[in-house]
Coordinates of C-alpha atoms and ligand atoms in Angstrom, one line a residue:
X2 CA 111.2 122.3 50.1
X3 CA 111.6 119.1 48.4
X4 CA 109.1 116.6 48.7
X5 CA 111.0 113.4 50.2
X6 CA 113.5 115.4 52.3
X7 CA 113.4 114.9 55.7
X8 CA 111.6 117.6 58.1
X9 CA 113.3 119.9 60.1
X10 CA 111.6 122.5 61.9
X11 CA 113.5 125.9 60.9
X12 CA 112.1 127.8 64.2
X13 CA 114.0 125.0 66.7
X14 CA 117.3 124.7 67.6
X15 CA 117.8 120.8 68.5
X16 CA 119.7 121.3 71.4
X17 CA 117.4 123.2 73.5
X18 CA 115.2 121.4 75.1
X19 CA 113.2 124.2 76.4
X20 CA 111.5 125.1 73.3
X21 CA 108.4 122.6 72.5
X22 CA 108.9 120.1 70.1
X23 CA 106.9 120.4 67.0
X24 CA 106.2 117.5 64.8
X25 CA 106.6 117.1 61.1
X26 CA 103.9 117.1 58.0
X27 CA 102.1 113.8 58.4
X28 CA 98.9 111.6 58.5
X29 CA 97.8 109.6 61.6
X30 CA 95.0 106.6 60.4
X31 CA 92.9 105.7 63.1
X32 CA 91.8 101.9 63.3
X33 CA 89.3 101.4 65.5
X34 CA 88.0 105.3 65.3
X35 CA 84.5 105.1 66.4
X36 CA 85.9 102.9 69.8
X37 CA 86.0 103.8 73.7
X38 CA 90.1 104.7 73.2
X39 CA 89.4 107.0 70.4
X40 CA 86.9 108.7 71.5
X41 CA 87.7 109.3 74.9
X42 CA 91.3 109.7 74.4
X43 CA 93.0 109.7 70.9
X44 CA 90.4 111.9 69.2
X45 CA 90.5 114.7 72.8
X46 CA 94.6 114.4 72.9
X47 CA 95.3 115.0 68.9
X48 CA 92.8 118.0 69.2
X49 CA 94.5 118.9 72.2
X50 CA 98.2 118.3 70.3
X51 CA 96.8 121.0 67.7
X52 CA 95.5 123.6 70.3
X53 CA 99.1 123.8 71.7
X54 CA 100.6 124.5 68.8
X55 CA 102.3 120.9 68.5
X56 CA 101.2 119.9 65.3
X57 CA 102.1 120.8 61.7
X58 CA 99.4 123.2 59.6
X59 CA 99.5 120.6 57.0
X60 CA 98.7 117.3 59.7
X61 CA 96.2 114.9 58.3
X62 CA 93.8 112.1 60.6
X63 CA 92.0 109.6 58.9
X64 CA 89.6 107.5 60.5
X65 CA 89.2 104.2 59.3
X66 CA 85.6 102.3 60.7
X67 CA 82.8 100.2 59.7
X68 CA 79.9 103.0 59.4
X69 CA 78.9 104.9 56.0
X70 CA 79.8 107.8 56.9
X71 CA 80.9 110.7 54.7
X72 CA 84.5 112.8 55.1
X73 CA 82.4 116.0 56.8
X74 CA 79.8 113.4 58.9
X75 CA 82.7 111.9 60.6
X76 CA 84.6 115.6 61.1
X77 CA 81.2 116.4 62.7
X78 CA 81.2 113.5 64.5
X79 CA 84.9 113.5 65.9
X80 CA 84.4 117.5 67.0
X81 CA 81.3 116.4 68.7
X82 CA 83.3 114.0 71.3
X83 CA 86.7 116.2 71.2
X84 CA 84.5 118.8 72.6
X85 CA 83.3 116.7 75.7
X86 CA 86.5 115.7 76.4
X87 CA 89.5 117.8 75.2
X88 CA 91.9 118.8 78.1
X89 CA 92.2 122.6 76.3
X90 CA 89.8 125.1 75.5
X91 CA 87.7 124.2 71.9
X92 CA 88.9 126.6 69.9
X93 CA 87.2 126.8 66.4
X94 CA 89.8 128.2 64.5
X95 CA 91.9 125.0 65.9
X96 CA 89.0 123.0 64.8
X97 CA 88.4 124.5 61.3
X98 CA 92.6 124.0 60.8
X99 CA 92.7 120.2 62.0
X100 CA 89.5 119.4 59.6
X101 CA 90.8 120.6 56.6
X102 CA 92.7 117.7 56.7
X103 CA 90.1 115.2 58.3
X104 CA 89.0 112.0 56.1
X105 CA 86.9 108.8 56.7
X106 CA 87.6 105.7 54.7
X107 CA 84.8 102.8 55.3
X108 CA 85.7 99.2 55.4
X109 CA 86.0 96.5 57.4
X110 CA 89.4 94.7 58.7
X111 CA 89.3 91.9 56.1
X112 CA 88.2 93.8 53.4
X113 CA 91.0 94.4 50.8
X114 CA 89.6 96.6 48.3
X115 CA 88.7 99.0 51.7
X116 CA 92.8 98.8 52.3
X117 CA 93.2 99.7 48.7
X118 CA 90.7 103.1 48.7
X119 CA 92.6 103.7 51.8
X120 CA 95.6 104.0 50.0
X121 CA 93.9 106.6 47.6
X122 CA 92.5 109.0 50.2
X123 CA 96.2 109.2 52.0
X124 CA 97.8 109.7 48.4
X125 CA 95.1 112.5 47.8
X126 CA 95.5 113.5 51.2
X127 CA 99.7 113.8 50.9
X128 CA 99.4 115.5 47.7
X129 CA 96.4 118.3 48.9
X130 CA 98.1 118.7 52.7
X131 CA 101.9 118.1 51.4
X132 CA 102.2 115.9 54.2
X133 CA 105.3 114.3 52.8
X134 CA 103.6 110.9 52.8
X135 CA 105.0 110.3 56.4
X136 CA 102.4 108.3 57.8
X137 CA 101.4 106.7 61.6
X138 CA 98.9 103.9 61.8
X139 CA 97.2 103.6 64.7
X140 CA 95.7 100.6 65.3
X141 CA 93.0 101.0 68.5
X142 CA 91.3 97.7 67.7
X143 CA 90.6 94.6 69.3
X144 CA 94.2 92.6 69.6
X145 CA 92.4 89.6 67.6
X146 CA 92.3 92.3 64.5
X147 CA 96.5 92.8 64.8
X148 CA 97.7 90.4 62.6
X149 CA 94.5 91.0 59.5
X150 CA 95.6 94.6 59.8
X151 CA 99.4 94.3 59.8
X152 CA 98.5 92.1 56.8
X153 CA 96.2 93.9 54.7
X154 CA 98.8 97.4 55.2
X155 CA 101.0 95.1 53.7
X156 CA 99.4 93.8 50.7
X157 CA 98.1 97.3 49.9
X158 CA 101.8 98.4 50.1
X159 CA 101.0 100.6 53.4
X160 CA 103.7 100.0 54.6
X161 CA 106.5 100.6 52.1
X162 CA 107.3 104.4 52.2
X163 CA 109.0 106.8 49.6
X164 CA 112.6 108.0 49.8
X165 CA 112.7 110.4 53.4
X166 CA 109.3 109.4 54.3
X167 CA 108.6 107.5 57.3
X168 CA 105.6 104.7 58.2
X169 CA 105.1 103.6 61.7
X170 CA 102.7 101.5 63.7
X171 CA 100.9 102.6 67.4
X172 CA 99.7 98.9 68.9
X173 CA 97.8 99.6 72.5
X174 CA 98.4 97.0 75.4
X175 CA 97.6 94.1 75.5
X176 CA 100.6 92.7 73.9
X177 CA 100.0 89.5 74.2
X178 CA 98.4 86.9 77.2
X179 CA 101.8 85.3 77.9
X180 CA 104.9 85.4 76.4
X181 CA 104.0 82.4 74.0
X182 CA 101.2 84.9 72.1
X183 CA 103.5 88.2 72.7
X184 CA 106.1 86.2 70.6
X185 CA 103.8 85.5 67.7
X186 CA 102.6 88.7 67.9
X187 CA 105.8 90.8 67.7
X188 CA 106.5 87.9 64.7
X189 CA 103.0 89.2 62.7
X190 CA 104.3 93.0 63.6
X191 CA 107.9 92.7 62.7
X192 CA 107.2 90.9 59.4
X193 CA 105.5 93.9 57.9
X194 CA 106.9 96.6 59.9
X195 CA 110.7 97.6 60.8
X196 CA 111.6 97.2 64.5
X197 CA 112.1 100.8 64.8
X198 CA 108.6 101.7 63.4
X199 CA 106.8 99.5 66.1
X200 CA 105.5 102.1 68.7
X201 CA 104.0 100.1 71.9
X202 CA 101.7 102.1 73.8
X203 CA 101.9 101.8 78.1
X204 CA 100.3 105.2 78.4
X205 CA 101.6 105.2 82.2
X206 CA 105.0 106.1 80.7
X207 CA 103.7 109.1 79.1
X208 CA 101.9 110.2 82.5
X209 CA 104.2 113.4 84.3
X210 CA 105.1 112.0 87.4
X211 CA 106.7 108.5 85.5
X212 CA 108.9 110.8 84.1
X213 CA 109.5 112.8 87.3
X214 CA 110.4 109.6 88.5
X215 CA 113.8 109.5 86.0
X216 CA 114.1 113.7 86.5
X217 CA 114.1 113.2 90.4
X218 CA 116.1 110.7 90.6
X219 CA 118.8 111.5 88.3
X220 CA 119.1 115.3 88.7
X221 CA 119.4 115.4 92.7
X222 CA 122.3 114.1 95.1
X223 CA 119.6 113.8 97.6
X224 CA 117.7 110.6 96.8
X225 CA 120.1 108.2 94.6
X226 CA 122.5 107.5 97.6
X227 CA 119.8 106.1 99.7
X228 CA 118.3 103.9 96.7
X229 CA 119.5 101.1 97.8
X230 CA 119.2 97.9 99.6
X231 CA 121.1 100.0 102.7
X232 CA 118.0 102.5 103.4
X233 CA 115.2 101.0 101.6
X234 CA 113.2 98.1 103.8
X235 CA 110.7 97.5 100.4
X236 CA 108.7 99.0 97.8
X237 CA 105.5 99.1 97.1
X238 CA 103.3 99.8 94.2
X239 CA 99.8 100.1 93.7
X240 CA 96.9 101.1 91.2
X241 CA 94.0 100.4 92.8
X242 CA 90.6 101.4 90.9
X243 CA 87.2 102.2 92.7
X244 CA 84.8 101.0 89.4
X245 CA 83.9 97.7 88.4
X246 CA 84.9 96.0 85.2
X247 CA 81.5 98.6 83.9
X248 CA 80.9 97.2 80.3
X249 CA 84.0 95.6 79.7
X250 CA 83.4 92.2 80.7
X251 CA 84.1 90.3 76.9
X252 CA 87.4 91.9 77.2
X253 CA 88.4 91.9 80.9
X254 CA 86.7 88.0 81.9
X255 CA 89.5 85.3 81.4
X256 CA 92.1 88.1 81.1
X257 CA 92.6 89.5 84.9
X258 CA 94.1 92.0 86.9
X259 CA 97.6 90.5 86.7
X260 CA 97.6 90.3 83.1
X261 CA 95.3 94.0 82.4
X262 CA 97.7 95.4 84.6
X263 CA 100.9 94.2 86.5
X264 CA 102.3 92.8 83.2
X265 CA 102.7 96.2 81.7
X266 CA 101.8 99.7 83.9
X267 CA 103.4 97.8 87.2
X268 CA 106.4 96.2 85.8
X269 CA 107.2 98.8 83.9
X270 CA 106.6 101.2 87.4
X271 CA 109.3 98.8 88.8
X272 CA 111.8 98.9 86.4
X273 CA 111.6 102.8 86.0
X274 CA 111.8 102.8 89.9
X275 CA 114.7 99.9 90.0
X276 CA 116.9 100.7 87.1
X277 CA 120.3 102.0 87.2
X278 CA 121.3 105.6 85.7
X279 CA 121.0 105.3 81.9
X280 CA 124.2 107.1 80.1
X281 CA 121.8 109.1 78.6
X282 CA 118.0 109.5 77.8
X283 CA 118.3 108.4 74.6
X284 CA 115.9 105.2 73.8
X285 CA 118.6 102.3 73.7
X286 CA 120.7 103.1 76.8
X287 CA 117.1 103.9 78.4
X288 CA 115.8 100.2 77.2
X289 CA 119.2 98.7 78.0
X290 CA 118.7 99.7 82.1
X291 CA 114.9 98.5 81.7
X292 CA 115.5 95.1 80.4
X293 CA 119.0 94.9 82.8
X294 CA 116.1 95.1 86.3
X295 CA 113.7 92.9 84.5
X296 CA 116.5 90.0 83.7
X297 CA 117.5 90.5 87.4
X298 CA 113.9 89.9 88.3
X299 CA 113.3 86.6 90.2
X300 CA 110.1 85.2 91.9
X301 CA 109.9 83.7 95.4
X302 CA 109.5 80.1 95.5
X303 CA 106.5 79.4 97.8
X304 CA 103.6 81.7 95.7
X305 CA 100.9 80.5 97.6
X306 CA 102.4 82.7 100.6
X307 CA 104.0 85.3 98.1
X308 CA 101.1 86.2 95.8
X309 CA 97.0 86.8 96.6
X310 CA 94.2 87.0 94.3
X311 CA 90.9 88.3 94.6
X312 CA 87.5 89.0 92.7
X313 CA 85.0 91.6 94.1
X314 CA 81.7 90.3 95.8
X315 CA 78.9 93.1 96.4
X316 CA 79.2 96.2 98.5
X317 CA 79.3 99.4 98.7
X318 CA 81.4 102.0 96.7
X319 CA 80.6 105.5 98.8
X320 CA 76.8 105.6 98.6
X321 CA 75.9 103.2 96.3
X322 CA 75.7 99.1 96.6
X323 CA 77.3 97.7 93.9
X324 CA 77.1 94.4 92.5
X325 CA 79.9 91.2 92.7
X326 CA 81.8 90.1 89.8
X327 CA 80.1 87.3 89.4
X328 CA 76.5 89.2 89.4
X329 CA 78.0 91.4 86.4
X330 CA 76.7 91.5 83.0
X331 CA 78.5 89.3 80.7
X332 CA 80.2 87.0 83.5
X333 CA 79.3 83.7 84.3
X334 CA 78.7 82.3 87.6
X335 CA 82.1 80.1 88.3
X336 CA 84.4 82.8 86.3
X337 CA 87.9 82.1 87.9
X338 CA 89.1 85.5 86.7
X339 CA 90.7 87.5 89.5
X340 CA 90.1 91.2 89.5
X341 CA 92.7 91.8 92.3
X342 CA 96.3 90.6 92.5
X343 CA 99.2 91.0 94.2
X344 CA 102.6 89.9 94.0
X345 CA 106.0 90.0 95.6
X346 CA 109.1 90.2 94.1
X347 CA 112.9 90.1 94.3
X348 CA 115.7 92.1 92.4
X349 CA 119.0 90.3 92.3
X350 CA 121.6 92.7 92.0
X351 CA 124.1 95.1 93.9
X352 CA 121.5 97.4 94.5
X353 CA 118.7 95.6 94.8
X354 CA 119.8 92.3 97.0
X355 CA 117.3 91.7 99.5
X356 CA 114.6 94.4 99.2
X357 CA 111.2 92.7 98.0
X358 CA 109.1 95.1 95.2
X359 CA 105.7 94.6 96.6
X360 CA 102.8 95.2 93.2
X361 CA 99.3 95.1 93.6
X362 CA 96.0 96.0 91.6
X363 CA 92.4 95.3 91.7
X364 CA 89.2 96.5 91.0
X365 CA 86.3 98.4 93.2
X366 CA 89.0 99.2 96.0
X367 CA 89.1 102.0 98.6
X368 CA 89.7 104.8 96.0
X369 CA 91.2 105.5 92.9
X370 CA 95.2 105.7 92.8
X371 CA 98.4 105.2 91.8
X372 CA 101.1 105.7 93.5
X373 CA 105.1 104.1 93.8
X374 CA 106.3 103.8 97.9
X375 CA 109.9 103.9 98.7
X376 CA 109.5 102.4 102.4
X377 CA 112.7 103.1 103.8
X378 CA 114.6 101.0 106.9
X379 CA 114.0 102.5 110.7
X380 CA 116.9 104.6 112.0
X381 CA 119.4 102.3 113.6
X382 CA 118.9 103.8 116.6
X383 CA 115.9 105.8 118.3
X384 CA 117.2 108.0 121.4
X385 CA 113.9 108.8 122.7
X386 CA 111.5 107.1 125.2
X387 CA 109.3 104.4 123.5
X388 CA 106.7 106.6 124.3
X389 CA 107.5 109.6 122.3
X390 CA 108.1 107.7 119.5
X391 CA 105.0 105.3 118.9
X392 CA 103.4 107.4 116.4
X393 CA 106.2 106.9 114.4
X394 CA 106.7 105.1 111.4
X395 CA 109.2 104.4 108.4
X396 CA 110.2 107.4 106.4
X397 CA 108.5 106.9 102.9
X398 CA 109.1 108.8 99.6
X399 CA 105.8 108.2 97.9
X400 CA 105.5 109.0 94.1
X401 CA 101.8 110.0 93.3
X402 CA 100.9 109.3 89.7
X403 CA 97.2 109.6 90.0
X404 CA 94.5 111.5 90.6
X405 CA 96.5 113.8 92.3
X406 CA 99.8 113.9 90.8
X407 CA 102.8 114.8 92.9
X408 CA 105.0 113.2 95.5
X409 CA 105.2 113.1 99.3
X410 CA 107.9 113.0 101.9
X411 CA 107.0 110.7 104.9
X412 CA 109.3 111.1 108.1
X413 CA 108.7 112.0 111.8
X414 CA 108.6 115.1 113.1
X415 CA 108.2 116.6 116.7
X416 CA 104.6 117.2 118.2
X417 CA 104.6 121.1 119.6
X418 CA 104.1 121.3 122.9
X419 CA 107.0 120.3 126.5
X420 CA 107.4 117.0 125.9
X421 CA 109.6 115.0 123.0
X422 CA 107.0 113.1 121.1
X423 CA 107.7 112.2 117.5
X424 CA 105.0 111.9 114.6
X425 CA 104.7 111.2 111.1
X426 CA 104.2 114.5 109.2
X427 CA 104.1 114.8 105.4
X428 CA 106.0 117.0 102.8
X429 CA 103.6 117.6 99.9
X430 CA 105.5 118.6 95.9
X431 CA 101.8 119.1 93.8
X432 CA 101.7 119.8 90.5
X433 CA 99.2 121.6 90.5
X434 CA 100.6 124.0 92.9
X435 CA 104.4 124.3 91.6
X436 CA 103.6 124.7 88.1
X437 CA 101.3 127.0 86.5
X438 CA 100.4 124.7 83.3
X439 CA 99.1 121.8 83.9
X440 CA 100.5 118.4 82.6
X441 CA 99.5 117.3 79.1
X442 CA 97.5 113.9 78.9
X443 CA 100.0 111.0 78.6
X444 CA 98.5 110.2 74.7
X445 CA 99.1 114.0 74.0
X446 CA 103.0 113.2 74.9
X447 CA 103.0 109.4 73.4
X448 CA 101.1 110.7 70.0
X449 CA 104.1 113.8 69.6
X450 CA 106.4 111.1 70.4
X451 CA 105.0 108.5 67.7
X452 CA 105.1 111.7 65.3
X453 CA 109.1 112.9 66.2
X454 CA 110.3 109.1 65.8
X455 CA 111.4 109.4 69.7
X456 CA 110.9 105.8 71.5
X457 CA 112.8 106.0 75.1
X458 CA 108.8 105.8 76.7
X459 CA 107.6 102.8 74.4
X460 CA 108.6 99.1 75.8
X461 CA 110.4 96.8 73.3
X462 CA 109.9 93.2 72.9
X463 CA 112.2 92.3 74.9
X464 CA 110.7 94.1 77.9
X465 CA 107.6 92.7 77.0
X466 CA 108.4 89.1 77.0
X467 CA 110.7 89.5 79.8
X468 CA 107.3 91.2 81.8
X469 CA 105.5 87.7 80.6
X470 CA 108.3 85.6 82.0
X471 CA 108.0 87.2 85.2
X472 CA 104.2 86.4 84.9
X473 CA 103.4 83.3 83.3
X474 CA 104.4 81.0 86.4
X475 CA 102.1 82.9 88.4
X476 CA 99.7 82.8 86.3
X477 CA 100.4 79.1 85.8
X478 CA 100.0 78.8 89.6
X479 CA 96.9 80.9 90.1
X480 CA 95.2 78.2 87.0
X481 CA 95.7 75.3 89.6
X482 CA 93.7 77.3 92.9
X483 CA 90.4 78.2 91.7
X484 CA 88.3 80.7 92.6
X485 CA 89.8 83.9 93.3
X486 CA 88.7 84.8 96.9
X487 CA 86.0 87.1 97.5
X488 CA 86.4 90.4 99.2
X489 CA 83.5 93.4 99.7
X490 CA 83.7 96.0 97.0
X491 CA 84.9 99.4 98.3
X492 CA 87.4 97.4 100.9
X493 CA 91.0 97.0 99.9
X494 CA 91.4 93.6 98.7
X495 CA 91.4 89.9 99.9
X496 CA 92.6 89.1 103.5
X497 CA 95.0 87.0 101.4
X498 CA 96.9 89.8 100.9
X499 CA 96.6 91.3 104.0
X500 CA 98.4 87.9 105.0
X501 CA 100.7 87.9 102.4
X502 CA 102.1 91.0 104.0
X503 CA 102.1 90.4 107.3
X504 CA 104.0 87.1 106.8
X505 CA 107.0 89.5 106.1
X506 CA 106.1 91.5 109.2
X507 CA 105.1 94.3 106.9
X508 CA 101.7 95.7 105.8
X509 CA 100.2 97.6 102.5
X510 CA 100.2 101.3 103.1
X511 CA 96.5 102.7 102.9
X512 CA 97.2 105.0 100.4
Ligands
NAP1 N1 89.5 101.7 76.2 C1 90.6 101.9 76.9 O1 90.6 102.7 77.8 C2 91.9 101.1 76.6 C3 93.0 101.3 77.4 C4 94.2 100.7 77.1 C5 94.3 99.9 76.0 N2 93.2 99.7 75.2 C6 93.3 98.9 74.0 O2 93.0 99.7 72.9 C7 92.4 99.0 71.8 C8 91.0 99.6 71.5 O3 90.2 99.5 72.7 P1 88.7 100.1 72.8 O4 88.4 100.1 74.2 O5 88.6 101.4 72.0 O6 87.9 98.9 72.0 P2 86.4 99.1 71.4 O7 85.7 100.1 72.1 O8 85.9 97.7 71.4 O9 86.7 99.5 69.9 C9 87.2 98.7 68.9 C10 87.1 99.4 67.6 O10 87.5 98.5 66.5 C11 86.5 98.5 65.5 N3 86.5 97.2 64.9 C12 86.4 96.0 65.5 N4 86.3 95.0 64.6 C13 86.4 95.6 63.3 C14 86.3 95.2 62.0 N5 86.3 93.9 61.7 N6 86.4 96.1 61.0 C15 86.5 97.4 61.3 N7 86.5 97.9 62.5 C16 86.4 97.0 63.6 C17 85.3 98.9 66.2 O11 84.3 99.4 65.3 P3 82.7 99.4 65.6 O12 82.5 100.7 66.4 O13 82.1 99.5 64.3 O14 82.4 98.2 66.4 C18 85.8 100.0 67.2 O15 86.0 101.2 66.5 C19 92.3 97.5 72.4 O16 93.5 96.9 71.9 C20 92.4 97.7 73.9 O17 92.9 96.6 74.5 C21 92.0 100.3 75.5

C-alpha cells in the first residue's frame, strides 16, 4: 500500500454498522502520561481498545513526561497500571503486540529541543510501525499547559502532516472558566490546529446509556410523542457523588461544582435530552440540534429562588465520619467554592415552552449516580377514590447512566388483593441483564472515535461557549452571596435546594 494513502480497512464494508469499527495505522502521544487520567483511564482503555481487536497491529503510544525513564522502563511501567485497571482480561500476547510499538520521550512542557527529539522518535516510530504518520496528541495536562503545548507542536512542525496523513488534538474538560477564557482558549487551539482536528473530550457522551438516550428516542413511536411540554411536568438531572474532593483540592478550590460539572456533563445531558431529531447522526446535523436547545436556553430572573449552592460540612458517608470542606487538605478556612449546585432552567421553544430542566451536582451526597428524570404531568383525570390512589405518583422515565446503567419506567400499578388501590411500580431495562457483553468504557469509545476522525460525541466551541453563557450570570451571582451554605456530608444537599423546589410545588427525586 502506498505510504500517504488514506486507510481503508479491506475486511469492512462501510455501510454496515454491525461489524466493529477498526481504526487506522497510527500514533497516540500522551501528554501528561504519568497523571491520575492516564493512568487510571487512557493507559486501561487503549489496552482495552487492543484486547478487542480495535486497534491496528502497527498502532504506536508514546508517552511524553518529566521522568528519565527509558522506552522499556515506561512499557514496564504503563503494563503495571493497565493491569490494575483494564476493563478486559490482561492478555500477554495483547501486551507483547501493543509494546512493540510503545516509546517515552522525556522533556518538560517548555522545553523545545524535548519537542524536537519528540519529533524523531514518531519519525522513527512511523517508519519501524508504518503507521502512516497519522498521529493523535493527547494532551492530559493541566489546562494552564494548553497553549505552551499547542505552541511548541507547532514550532516543532507537529502539527503539519504529509499528503493523506492526518494530526489531531484530544483536550480534556475544563475548557475554559467562562466563556471569556474558553474563547481564548479555542483561539490558542485553532491557531495551530484545524477546527476539524480539535477533539474535546466530555467522556459522559461516550458513556452507553447517553447514547441510548439518542437510540431510544429516535428508534421507537413510543416515547417521542409524549416529549413534550403536553406530558412532561419537568426534568430533572443529577450526578451526585458520595466522595469528597479526596486530593484534588489545587484543582477543584475556586473552580466548583457548577463549573467541574453542570457546564459540561449536565448541559450537554440536557441538550441530548432536549434536542430535536437530527437528519441524521452524522456530526454537523448532530451539533446543529445541540447548539439549536442551548440558544433556546434562557435563565429565570429571580436566581436567588431559582439556583442553591452548597459546600459539605462533616458527617458521615456509611460508616465513616468524614471531614467538611473547609477542614480538607489544601482549602482554606473562608473558601467560597460551592461543592453543590443546583439550577433551574427554561427551554424556549415549541417543544419545550414551559417545562423547567431541573440540574443539580454536588459532592459527598446520598450515593453515587447519575441519572436523567423525565417527570411526566398527572393524568387529567383519576376515577378512583382518593384513597386508592395516594401512593401514587407521576409516571417517570428515568435514564440511569451510572453505576447501574439502564433505565426505569415509573407508573402506578394496582396493589393485589379486593380493593382498587394504585401504587408506583417500576419497570427495570439493565444492561447488564439484556446484553451479554458488557459496555466498553466511555474513553475506549472516545479514543476509537479520535482514531476514525468521527466527532458527532465531541462538543464544539460553540456548544461550549454557549454552555458558559448559560453559566457565567450565575456564577456572576453566586460571587456576590458568600459562603456557600453548609449541609452534612452523606445528606442530599443544602435545604436551599430543597426550597428551591418546593417553591415550584415540586421536589428532587431521591434517586
Ligand atoms: N483525573 C480525572 O479523572 C480527570 C477527569 C476529567 C478531566 N480531567 C482533565 O484531564 C487533564 C489531566 O488531569 P489529571 O488528573 O491526570 O492531572 P494530573 O494528575 O495533575 O496530571 C498532570 C500531568 O501533566 C504532567 N505535567 C504537568 N506539568 C508538566 C510540565 N511542565 N512538563 C511535563 N509534564 C507536566 C504531570 O507530570 P508529573 O507526573 O511529572 O507531575 C502529569 O503527568 C486535566 O486537564 C484535567 O482537568 C481529569
Amino acid at each position: 500500500m502506498n505510504d500517504s494513502a488514506p486507510w481503508v480497512n479491506p475486511l469492512r464494508d462501510p455501510d454496515d454498522l454491525r461489524l466493529p469499527r477498526i481504526a487506522g495505522p497510527c500514533t497516540i502521544i500522551l501528554f501528561g502520561v504519568t497523571g491520575d487520567l492516564a493512568r487510571k483511564k487512557l493507559l486501561p482503555a487503549i489496552y482495552d481498545l487492543a484486547n478487542r481487536g480495535l486497534l491496528p497491529p502497527n498502532f504506536g503510544l508514546i508517552g511524553f513526561g518529566r521522568r528519565d525513564w527509558s522506552d522499556e522502563y515506561f512499557a514496564n511501567w504503563a503494563k503495571e497500571h493497565v493491569q490494575k485497571t483494564c476493563r478486559t482480561p490482561f492478555r500477554e500476547s495483547t501486551w507483547n503486540q501493543l509494546a512493540g510499538g510503545i516509546r517515552f520521550a522525556k522533556g518538560t512542557f517548555d522545553d523545545t529541543q524535548a519537542f524536537v527529539n519528540l519529533s524523531h522518535t514518531l519519525n522513527d516510530l512511523d517508519r519501524e510501525r508504518n503507521t502512516h504518520g497519522n498521529h493523535a496528541f493527547y494532551l492530559s495536562i493541566p489546562p494552564s499547559a494548553f497553549p505552551i503545548v499547542a505552541q511548541q507542536l507547532a514550532k516543532s512542525g507537529l502539527t503539519q502532516s504529509r499528503q493523506g496523513a492526518w494530526r489531531r488534538v484530544i483536550i480534556e474538560k475544563p475548557f475554559g472558566h467562562d466563556l471569556q477564557s474558553a474563547e481564548a482558549l479555542d483561539r490558542t487551539i485553532t491557531s495551530v490546529f484545524d477546527p476539524d482536528s480539535i477533539f474535546r473530550i466530555d467522556h459522559y457522551l461516550g458513556k452507553e446509556t447517553v447514547q441510548n438516550l439518542m437510540a431510544m428516542r429516535f428508534s421507537n413511536m413510543l416515547f417521542e410523542p409524549i416529549w413534550n411540554n403536553h406530558y412532561v411536568d419537568h426534568v430533572q438531572i443529577t450526578m451526585a457523588e458520595d466522595m469528597g474532593i479526596g486530593s484534588r483540592a489545587g484543582y477543584y478550590d475556586g473552580i466548583g461544582a457548577a463549573r467541574d460539572v453542570i457546564q459540561n456533563h449536565l448541559i450537554q445531558l440536557m441538550a441530548i435530552t432536549a434536542m430535536d431529531e437530527p437528519v441524521d447522526f452524522t456530526a454537523r446535523n448532530v451539533h446543529y440540534e445541540k447548539a439549536k436547545v442551548l440558544s433556546a436556553v434562557r435563565l429565570p430572573k429571580n436566581l436567588a429562588l431559582h439556583t442553591a449552592r452548597g459546600q459539605y460540612a462533616e458527617g458521615w458517608q456509611g460508616q465513616e465520619h468524614v471531614p467538611g470542606y473547609l477542614q480538607e487538605e489544601g482549602i482554606g478556612p473562608d473558601s467560597h467554592t460551592e461543592t453543590y449546585a443546583a439550577i433551574k432552567l427554561w427551554i424556549d421553544n415549541w417543544r419545550w415552552a414551559g417545562v423547567p430542566f431541573y440540574l443539580r451536582t454536588g459532592k459527598r451526597l446520598g450515593k453515587r449516580v447519575t441519572e436523567i428524570a423525565i417527570v411526566f404531568k398527572p393524568a387529567p383525570h383519576l376515577p378512583f377514590t382518593a384513597n386508592a390512589t395516594q401512593e401514587h405518583g407521576p409516571n417517570e422515565i428515568v435514564f440511569r447512566i451510572q453505576p447501574d446503567e439502564g433505565i426505569t419506567l415509573r407508573f402506578g400499578s394496582k396493589v393485589p388483593g379486593s380493593t382498587m388501590e394504585v401504587r408506583d411500580v417500576n419497570m427495570d431495562f439493565s444492561y447488564g441483564n439484556s446484553f451479554t457483553e458488557a459496555s466498553p468504557e466511555a474513553y475506549e469509545r472516545l479514543i476509537l472515535d479520535v482514531l476514525l476522525g468521527e466527532p458527532p460525541l465531541f462538543p464544539t466551541t460553540e456548544e461550549v461557549n454557549l454552555s458558559w453563557k448559560i453559566l457565567d450570570p450565575i456564577e456572576k451571582f453566586w460571587a456576590t452571596q458568600g459562603q456557600p451554605e453548609q449541609y452534612p456530608s452523606g445528606t442530599w444537599g443544602p435545604k436551599s435546594a430543597d426550597e428551591m423546589m418546593a417553591h415550584d410545588h415540586r421536589a428532587w427525586r431521591l434517586p
